Amino acid sequence: MSTQTVPDLREPQEPSGGTHPVNVTHLVMSVVLLGLAATWALVQADVVERGDLRWLLPLPWVLAGVAGLLTAVLGGRRRRERAEEAHREAYRHWLEEEDLRHRRQAWEEYQAQQPTQQTAAPDETRPLSVWDHPDEAPPGTTDETTDETGEGR
């Protein structure tokens, strides 16, 4: 039985990229404040008359709402894509580990089925003879340094 577990693909993983997720609330309030400050600056510089404030004051709120919606929709899709890619990568890594483990197990089973090659033990029931000793020549062979009588030349 395997001691490894399948990665839990339901839990989102932290993004490992170089960008951080956008806080939609901070973005919306920043757009609103910048829009209201720009409106105030335009009124103070007499670029816009006071009668135009009816359509100018709601404009920062509309722009902030559009920015918030775009960020929520696009950011959610990117976050989901990153999470799915991280899940696919974790699953791919797990499959590679499982494949390696199965291959190693199959190799070990193959090795266990192979007969072991051991050197044969000497037959201890056979009596030793003259030719079992490496220092002596087997019977019927002659040495060049001796003649038939066994004396040296």
JSON list of C-alpha atoms in Angstrom, two decimals:
[
{"chain": "A", "resi": 1, "resn": "MET", "atom": "CA", "xyz": [0.00, 0.00, 0.00]},
{"chain": "A", "resi": 2, "resn": "SER", "atom": "CA", "xyz": [1.25, 3.48, -0.80]},
{"chain": "A", "resi": 3, "resn": "THR", "atom": "CA", "xyz": [2.45, 5.73, 1.98]},
{"chain": "A", "resi": 4, "resn": "GLN", "atom": "CA", "xyz": [2.07, 8.80, -0.22]},
{"chain": "A", "resi": 5, "resn": "THR", "atom": "CA", "xyz": [-1.18, 10.67, -0.39]},
{"chain": "A", "resi": 6, "resn": "VAL", "atom": "CA", "xyz": [-2.87, 12.37, -3.32]},
{"chain": "A", "resi": 7, "resn": "PRO", "atom": "CA", "xyz": [-2.50, 16.15, -3.07]},
{"chain": "A", "resi": 8, "resn": "ASP", "atom": "CA", "xyz": [-5.69, 17.89, -2.01]},
{"chain": "A", "resi": 9, "resn": "LEU", "atom": "CA", "xyz": [-6.65, 19.82, -5.12]},
{"chain": "A", "resi": 10, "resn": "ARG", "atom": "CA", "xyz": [-9.54, 21.65, -3.47]},
{"chain": "A", "resi": 11, "resn": "GLU", "atom": "CA", "xyz": [-7.41, 23.93, -1.30]},
{"chain": "A", "resi": 12, "resn": "PRO", "atom": "CA", "xyz": [-6.15, 27.04, -3.08]},
{"chain": "A", "resi": 13, "resn": "GLN", "atom": "CA", "xyz": [-2.42, 27.50, -3.05]},
{"chain": "A", "resi": 14, "resn": "GLU", "atom": "CA", "xyz": [-0.54, 30.74, -2.61]},
{"chain": "A", "resi": 15, "resn": "PRO", "atom": "CA", "xyz": [0.51, 32.33, -5.90]},
{"chain": "A", "resi": 16, "resn": "SER", "atom": "CA", "xyz": [4.21, 32.09, -6.53]},
{"chain": "A", "resi": 17, "resn": "GLY", "atom": "CA", "xyz": [4.33, 34.86, -9.16]},
{"chain": "A", "resi": 18, "resn": "GLY", "atom": "CA", "xyz": [5.73, 38.35, -8.85]},
{"chain": "A", "resi": 19, "resn": "THR", "atom": "CA", "xyz": [2.43, 40.19, -8.40]},
{"chain": "A", "resi": 20, "resn": "HIS", "atom": "CA", "xyz": [0.15, 40.32, -5.39]},
{"chain": "A", "resi": 21, "resn": "PRO", "atom": "CA", "xyz": [-3.65, 40.25, -5.48]},
{"chain": "A", "resi": 22, "resn": "VAL", "atom": "CA", "xyz": [-5.38, 43.62, -5.76]},
{"chain": "A", "resi": 23, "resn": "ASN", "atom": "CA", "xyz": [-7.55, 44.73, -2.84]},
{"chain": "A", "resi": 24, "resn": "VAL", "atom": "CA", "xyz": [-10.73, 45.87, -4.58]},
{"chain": "A", "resi": 25, "resn": "THR", "atom": "CA", "xyz": [-11.90, 48.03, -1.65]},
{"chain": "A", "resi": 26, "resn": "HIS", "atom": "CA", "xyz": [-8.65, 49.99, -1.58]},
{"chain": "A", "resi": 27, "resn": "LEU", "atom": "CA", "xyz": [-8.77, 50.48, -5.34]},
{"chain": "A", "resi": 28, "resn": "VAL", "atom": "CA", "xyz": [-12.38, 51.74, -5.34]},
{"chain": "A", "resi": 29, "resn": "MET", "atom": "CA", "xyz": [-11.86, 54.17, -2.47]},
{"chain": "A", "resi": 30, "resn": "SER", "atom": "CA", "xyz": [-8.64, 55.47, -4.06]},
{"chain": "A", "resi": 31, "resn": "VAL", "atom": "CA", "xyz": [-10.45, 56.18, -7.35]},
{"chain": "A", "resi": 32, "resn": "VAL", "atom": "CA", "xyz": [-13.29, 57.93, -5.46]},
{"chain": "A", "resi": 33, "resn": "LEU", "atom": "CA", "xyz": [-10.95, 60.11, -3.43]},
{"chain": "A", "resi": 34, "resn": "LEU", "atom": "CA", "xyz": [-8.81, 61.01, -6.45]},
{"chain": "A", "resi": 35, "resn": "GLY", "atom": "CA", "xyz": [-11.95, 61.84, -8.46]},
{"chain": "A", "resi": 36, "resn": "LEU", "atom": "CA", "xyz": [-13.39, 64.05, -5.71]},
{"chain": "A", "resi": 37, "resn": "ALA", "atom": "CA", "xyz": [-10.02, 65.80, -5.28]},
{"chain": "A", "resi": 38, "resn": "ALA", "atom": "CA", "xyz": [-9.82, 66.38, -9.05]},
{"chain": "A", "resi": 39, "resn": "THR", "atom": "CA", "xyz": [-13.39, 67.75, -9.05]},
{"chain": "A", "resi": 40, "resn": "TRP", "atom": "CA", "xyz": [-12.56, 70.12, -6.19]},
{"chain": "A", "resi": 41, "resn": "ALA", "atom": "CA", "xyz": [-9.39, 71.26, -7.99]},
{"chain": "A", "resi": 42, "resn": "LEU", "atom": "CA", "xyz": [-11.34, 71.95, -11.20]},
{"chain": "A", "resi": 43, "resn": "VAL", "atom": "CA", "xyz": [-13.95, 74.00, -9.32]},
{"chain": "A", "resi": 44, "resn": "GLN", "atom": "CA", "xyz": [-11.28, 75.99, -7.42]},
{"chain": "A", "resi": 45, "resn": "ALA", "atom": "CA", "xyz": [-9.41, 76.75, -10.66]},
{"chain": "A", "resi": 46, "resn": "ASP", "atom": "CA", "xyz": [-12.65, 78.04, -12.24]},
{"chain": "A", "resi": 47, "resn": "VAL", "atom": "CA", "xyz": [-12.32, 75.49, -15.06]},
{"chain": "A", "resi": 48, "resn": "VAL", "atom": "CA", "xyz": [-15.76, 74.06, -14.23]},
{"chain": "A", "resi": 49, "resn": "GLU", "atom": "CA", "xyz": [-18.77, 76.13, -13.17]},
{"chain": "A", "resi": 50, "resn": "ARG", "atom": "CA", "xyz": [-20.83, 75.22, -10.12]},
{"chain": "A", "resi": 51, "resn": "GLY", "atom": "CA", "xyz": [-23.79, 74.24, -12.32]},
{"chain": "A", "resi": 52, "resn": "ASP", "atom": "CA", "xyz": [-21.74, 71.41, -13.84]},
{"chain": "A", "resi": 53, "resn": "LEU", "atom": "CA", "xyz": [-21.31, 69.75, -10.44]},
{"chain": "A", "resi": 54, "resn": "ARG", "atom": "CA", "xyz": [-24.59, 67.85, -10.98]},
{"chain": "A", "resi": 55, "resn": "TRP", "atom": "CA", "xyz": [-22.93, 65.51, -13.46]},
{"chain": "A", "resi": 56, "resn": "LEU", "atom": "CA", "xyz": [-19.32, 65.91, -12.26]},
{"chain": "A", "resi": 57, "resn": "LEU", "atom": "CA", "xyz": [-19.74, 64.76, -8.62]},
{"chain": "A", "resi": 58, "resn": "PRO", "atom": "CA", "xyz": [-21.23, 61.30, -9.45]},
{"chain": "A", "resi": 59, "resn": "LEU", "atom": "CA", "xyz": [-18.50, 60.66, -12.04]},
{"chain": "A", "resi": 60, "resn": "PRO", "atom": "CA", "xyz": [-15.81, 59.46, -9.54]},
{"chain": "A", "resi": 61, "resn": "TRP", "atom": "CA", "xyz": [-18.30, 57.02, -8.03]},
{"chain": "A", "resi": 62, "resn": "VAL", "atom": "CA", "xyz": [-19.18, 55.58, -11.45]},
{"chain": "A", "resi": 63, "resn": "LEU", "atom": "CA", "xyz": [-15.51, 55.29, -12.43]},
{"chain": "A", "resi": 64, "resn": "ALA", "atom": "CA", "xyz": [-14.69, 53.62, -9.10]},
{"chain": "A", "resi": 65, "resn": "GLY", "atom": "CA", "xyz": [-17.54, 51.15, -9.58]},
{"chain": "A", "resi": 66, "resn": "VAL", "atom": "CA", "xyz": [-16.33, 50.24, -13.08]},
{"chain": "A", "resi": 67, "resn": "ALA", "atom": "CA", "xyz": [-12.74, 49.83, -11.84]},
{"chain": "A", "resi": 68, "resn": "GLY", "atom": "CA", "xyz": [-13.93, 47.65, -8.95]},
{"chain": "A", "resi": 69, "resn": "LEU", "atom": "CA", "xyz": [-16.03, 45.42, -11.21]},
{"chain": "A", "resi": 70, "resn": "LEU", "atom": "CA", "xyz": [-13.22, 44.98, -13.73]},
{"chain": "A", "resi": 71, "resn": "THR", "atom": "CA", "xyz": [-10.74, 44.16, -11.01]},
{"chain": "A", "resi": 72, "resn": "ALA", "atom": "CA", "xyz": [-13.05, 41.66, -9.35]},
{"chain": "A", "resi": 73, "resn": "VAL", "atom": "CA", "xyz": [-13.87, 39.89, -12.62]},
{"chain": "A", "resi": 74, "resn": "LEU", "atom": "CA", "xyz": [-10.39, 39.88, -14.16]},
{"chain": "A", "resi": 75, "resn": "GLY", "atom": "CA", "xyz": [-8.58, 39.29, -10.88]},
{"chain": "A", "resi": 76, "resn": "GLY", "atom": "CA", "xyz": [-10.82, 36.35, -10.00]},
{"chain": "A", "resi": 77, "resn": "ARG", "atom": "CA", "xyz": [-10.20, 34.75, -13.37]},
{"chain": "A", "resi": 78, "resn": "ARG", "atom": "CA", "xyz": [-6.42, 35.17, -13.07]},
{"chain": "A", "resi": 79, "resn": "ARG", "atom": "CA", "xyz": [-6.46, 33.85, -9.51]},
{"chain": "A", "resi": 80, "resn": "ARG", "atom": "CA", "xyz": [-8.51, 30.85, -10.59]},
{"chain": "A", "resi": 81, "resn": "GLU", "atom": "CA", "xyz": [-6.16, 30.19, -13.54]},
{"chain": "A", "resi": 82, "resn": "ARG", "atom": "CA", "xyz": [-3.12, 30.35, -11.26]},
{"chain": "A", "resi": 83, "resn": "ALA", "atom": "CA", "xyz": [-4.76, 28.02, -8.76]},
{"chain": "A", "resi": 84, "resn": "GLU", "atom": "CA", "xyz": [-5.71, 25.56, -11.52]},
{"chain": "A", "resi": 85, "resn": "GLU", "atom": "CA", "xyz": [-2.18, 25.65, -12.93]},
{"chain": "A", "resi": 86, "resn": "ALA", "atom": "CA", "xyz": [-0.74, 25.05, -9.45]},
{"chain": "A", "resi": 87, "resn": "HIS", "atom": "CA", "xyz": [-3.12, 22.11, -8.99]},
{"chain": "A", "resi": 88, "resn": "ARG", "atom": "CA", "xyz": [-2.16, 20.66, -12.38]},
{"chain": "A", "resi": 89, "resn": "GLU", "atom": "CA", "xyz": [1.53, 21.02, -11.52]},
{"chain": "A", "resi": 90, "resn": "ALA", "atom": "CA", "xyz": [1.07, 19.34, -8.12]},
{"chain": "A", "resi": 91, "resn": "TYR", "atom": "CA", "xyz": [-0.88, 16.51, -9.74]},
{"chain": "A", "resi": 92, "resn": "ARG", "atom": "CA", "xyz": [1.74, 16.12, -12.48]},
{"chain": "A", "resi": 93, "resn": "HIS", "atom": "CA", "xyz": [4.48, 15.95, -9.84]},
{"chain": "A", "resi": 94, "resn": "TRP", "atom": "CA", "xyz": [2.50, 13.36, -7.87]},
{"chain": "A", "resi": 95, "resn": "LEU", "atom": "CA", "xyz": [1.99, 11.24, -11.02]},
{"chain": "A", "resi": 96, "resn": "GLU", "atom": "CA", "xyz": [5.72, 11.32, -11.74]},
{"chain": "A", "resi": 97, "resn": "GLU", "atom": "CA", "xyz": [6.49, 10.19, -8.19]},
{"chain": "A", "resi": 98, "resn": "GLU", "atom": "CA", "xyz": [3.89, 7.40, -8.42]},
{"chain": "A", "resi": 99, "resn": "ASP", "atom": "CA", "xyz": [5.26, 6.27, -11.79]},
{"chain": "A", "resi": 100, "resn": "LEU", "atom": "CA", "xyz": [8.78, 6.20, -10.38]},
{"chain": "A", "resi": 101, "resn": "ARG", "atom": "CA", "xyz": [7.59, 4.27, -7.33]},
{"chain": "A", "resi": 102, "resn": "HIS", "atom": "CA", "xyz": [5.75, 1.72, -9.50]},
{"chain": "A", "resi": 103, "resn": "ARG", "atom": "CA", "xyz": [8.78, 1.29, -11.75]},
{"chain": "A", "resi": 104, "resn": "ARG", "atom": "CA", "xyz": [11.05, 0.78, -8.75]},
{"chain": "A", "resi": 105, "resn": "GLN", "atom": "CA", "xyz": [8.61, -1.76, -7.27]},
{"chain": "A", "resi": 106, "resn": "ALA", "atom": "CA", "xyz": [8.38, -3.64, -10.61]},
{"chain": "A", "resi": 107, "resn": "TRP", "atom": "CA", "xyz": [12.18, -3.71, -10.84]},
{"chain": "A", "resi": 108, "resn": "GLU", "atom": "CA", "xyz": [12.48, -5.08, -7.32]},
{"chain": "A", "resi": 109, "resn": "GLU", "atom": "CA", "xyz": [9.88, -7.76, -8.10]},
{"chain": "A", "resi": 110, "resn": "TYR", "atom": "CA", "xyz": [11.75, -8.65, -11.29]},
{"chain": "A", "resi": 111, "resn": "GLN", "atom": "CA", "xyz": [15.03, -8.91, -9.38]},
{"chain": "A", "resi": 112, "resn": "ALA", "atom": "CA", "xyz": [13.39, -11.12, -6.74]},
{"chain": "A", "resi": 113, "resn": "GLN", "atom": "CA", "xyz": [12.15, -13.52, -9.44]},
{"chain": "A", "resi": 114, "resn": "GLN", "atom": "CA", "xyz": [15.59, -13.92, -11.02]},
{"chain": "A", "resi": 115, "resn": "PRO", "atom": "CA", "xyz": [17.61, -16.94, -9.84]},
{"chain": "A", "resi": 116, "resn": "THR", "atom": "CA", "xyz": [20.58, -16.05, -7.75]},
{"chain": "A", "resi": 117, "resn": "GLN", "atom": "CA", "xyz": [23.95, -17.02, -9.18]},
{"chain": "A", "resi": 118, "resn": "GLN", "atom": "CA", "xyz": [26.15, -18.48, -6.50]},
{"chain": "A", "resi": 119, "resn": "THR", "atom": "CA", "xyz": [29.39, -20.34, -6.94]},
{"chain": "A", "resi": 120, "resn": "ALA", "atom": "CA", "xyz": [28.96, -24.05, -6.44]},
{"chain": "A", "resi": 121, "resn": "ALA", "atom": "CA", "xyz": [30.23, -25.31, -3.14]},
{"chain": "A", "resi": 122, "resn": "PRO", "atom": "CA", "xyz": [32.99, -27.89, -3.41]},
{"chain": "A", "resi": 123, "resn": "ASP", "atom": "CA", "xyz": [31.81, -31.46, -3.23]},
{"chain": "A", "resi": 124, "resn": "GLU", "atom": "CA", "xyz": [32.95, -32.42, 0.24]},
{"chain": "A", "resi": 125, "resn": "THR", "atom": "CA", "xyz": [32.10, -36.12, -0.21]},
{"chain": "A", "resi": 126, "resn": "ARG", "atom": "CA", "xyz": [34.72, -36.59, -2.95]},
{"chain": "A", "resi": 127, "resn": "PRO", "atom": "CA", "xyz": [38.17, -37.54, -1.68]},
{"chain": "A", "resi": 128, "resn": "LEU", "atom": "CA", "xyz": [41.01, -35.20, -2.56]},
{"chain": "A", "resi": 129, "resn": "SER", "atom": "CA", "xyz": [43.24, -36.42, -5.32]},
{"chain": "A", "resi": 130, "resn": "VAL", "atom": "CA", "xyz": [46.66, -35.42, -6.52]},
{"chain": "A", "resi": 131, "resn": "TRP", "atom": "CA", "xyz": [45.38, -33.12, -9.27]},
{"chain": "A", "resi": 132, "resn": "ASP", "atom": "CA", "xyz": [43.20, -31.10, -6.84]},
{"chain": "A", "resi": 133, "resn": "HIS", "atom": "CA", "xyz": [46.36, -29.43, -5.60]},
{"chain": "A", "resi": 134, "resn": "PRO", "atom": "CA", "xyz": [47.56, -26.52, -7.75]},
{"chain": "A", "resi": 135, "resn": "ASP", "atom": "CA", "xyz": [51.20, -27.20, -6.98]},
{"chain": "A", "resi": 136, "resn": "GLU", "atom": "CA", "xyz": [51.13, -30.65, -8.52]},
{"chain": "A", "resi": 137, "resn": "ALA", "atom": "CA", "xyz": [50.49, -31.57, -12.14]},
{"chain": "A", "resi": 138, "resn": "PRO", "atom": "CA", "xyz": [47.67, -33.99, -12.98]},
{"chain": "A", "resi": 139, "resn": "PRO", "atom": "CA", "xyz": [48.65, -37.57, -13.71]},
{"chain": "A", "resi": 140, "resn": "GLY", "atom": "CA", "xyz": [49.77, -38.32, -17.28]},
{"chain": "A", "resi": 141, "resn": "THR", "atom": "CA", "xyz": [51.33, -34.92, -17.90]},
{"chain": "A", "resi": 142, "resn": "THR", "atom": "CA", "xyz": [55.04, -34.35, -17.98]},
{"chain": "A", "resi": 143, "resn": "ASP", "atom": "CA", "xyz": [57.02, -31.34, -17.03]},
{"chain": "A", "resi": 144, "resn": "GLU", "atom": "CA", "xyz": [59.70, -30.10, -19.42]},
{"chain": "A", "resi": 145, "resn": "THR", "atom": "CA", "xyz": [62.25, -29.83, -16.65]},
{"chain": "A", "resi": 146, "resn": "THR", "atom": "CA", "xyz": [62.00, -33.50, -15.71]},
{"chain": "A", "resi": 147, "resn": "ASP", "atom": "CA", "xyz": [62.42, -36.69, -17.70]},
{"chain": "A", "resi": 148, "resn": "GLU", "atom": "CA", "xyz": [60.42, -39.90, -17.35]},
{"chain": "A", "resi": 149, "resn": "THR", "atom": "CA", "xyz": [62.44, -40.96, -14.36]},
{"chain": "A", "resi": 150, "resn": "GLY", "atom": "CA", "xyz": [61.53, -37.78, -12.50]},
{"chain": "A", "resi": 151, "resn": "GLU", "atom": "CA", "xyz": [65.10, -36.47, -12.41]},
{"chain": "A", "resi": 152, "resn": "GLY", "atom": "CA", "xyz": [66.03, -33.06, -13.67]},
{"chain": "A", "resi": 153, "resn": "ARG", "atom": "CA", "xyz": [67.97, -32.60, -16.90]}
]
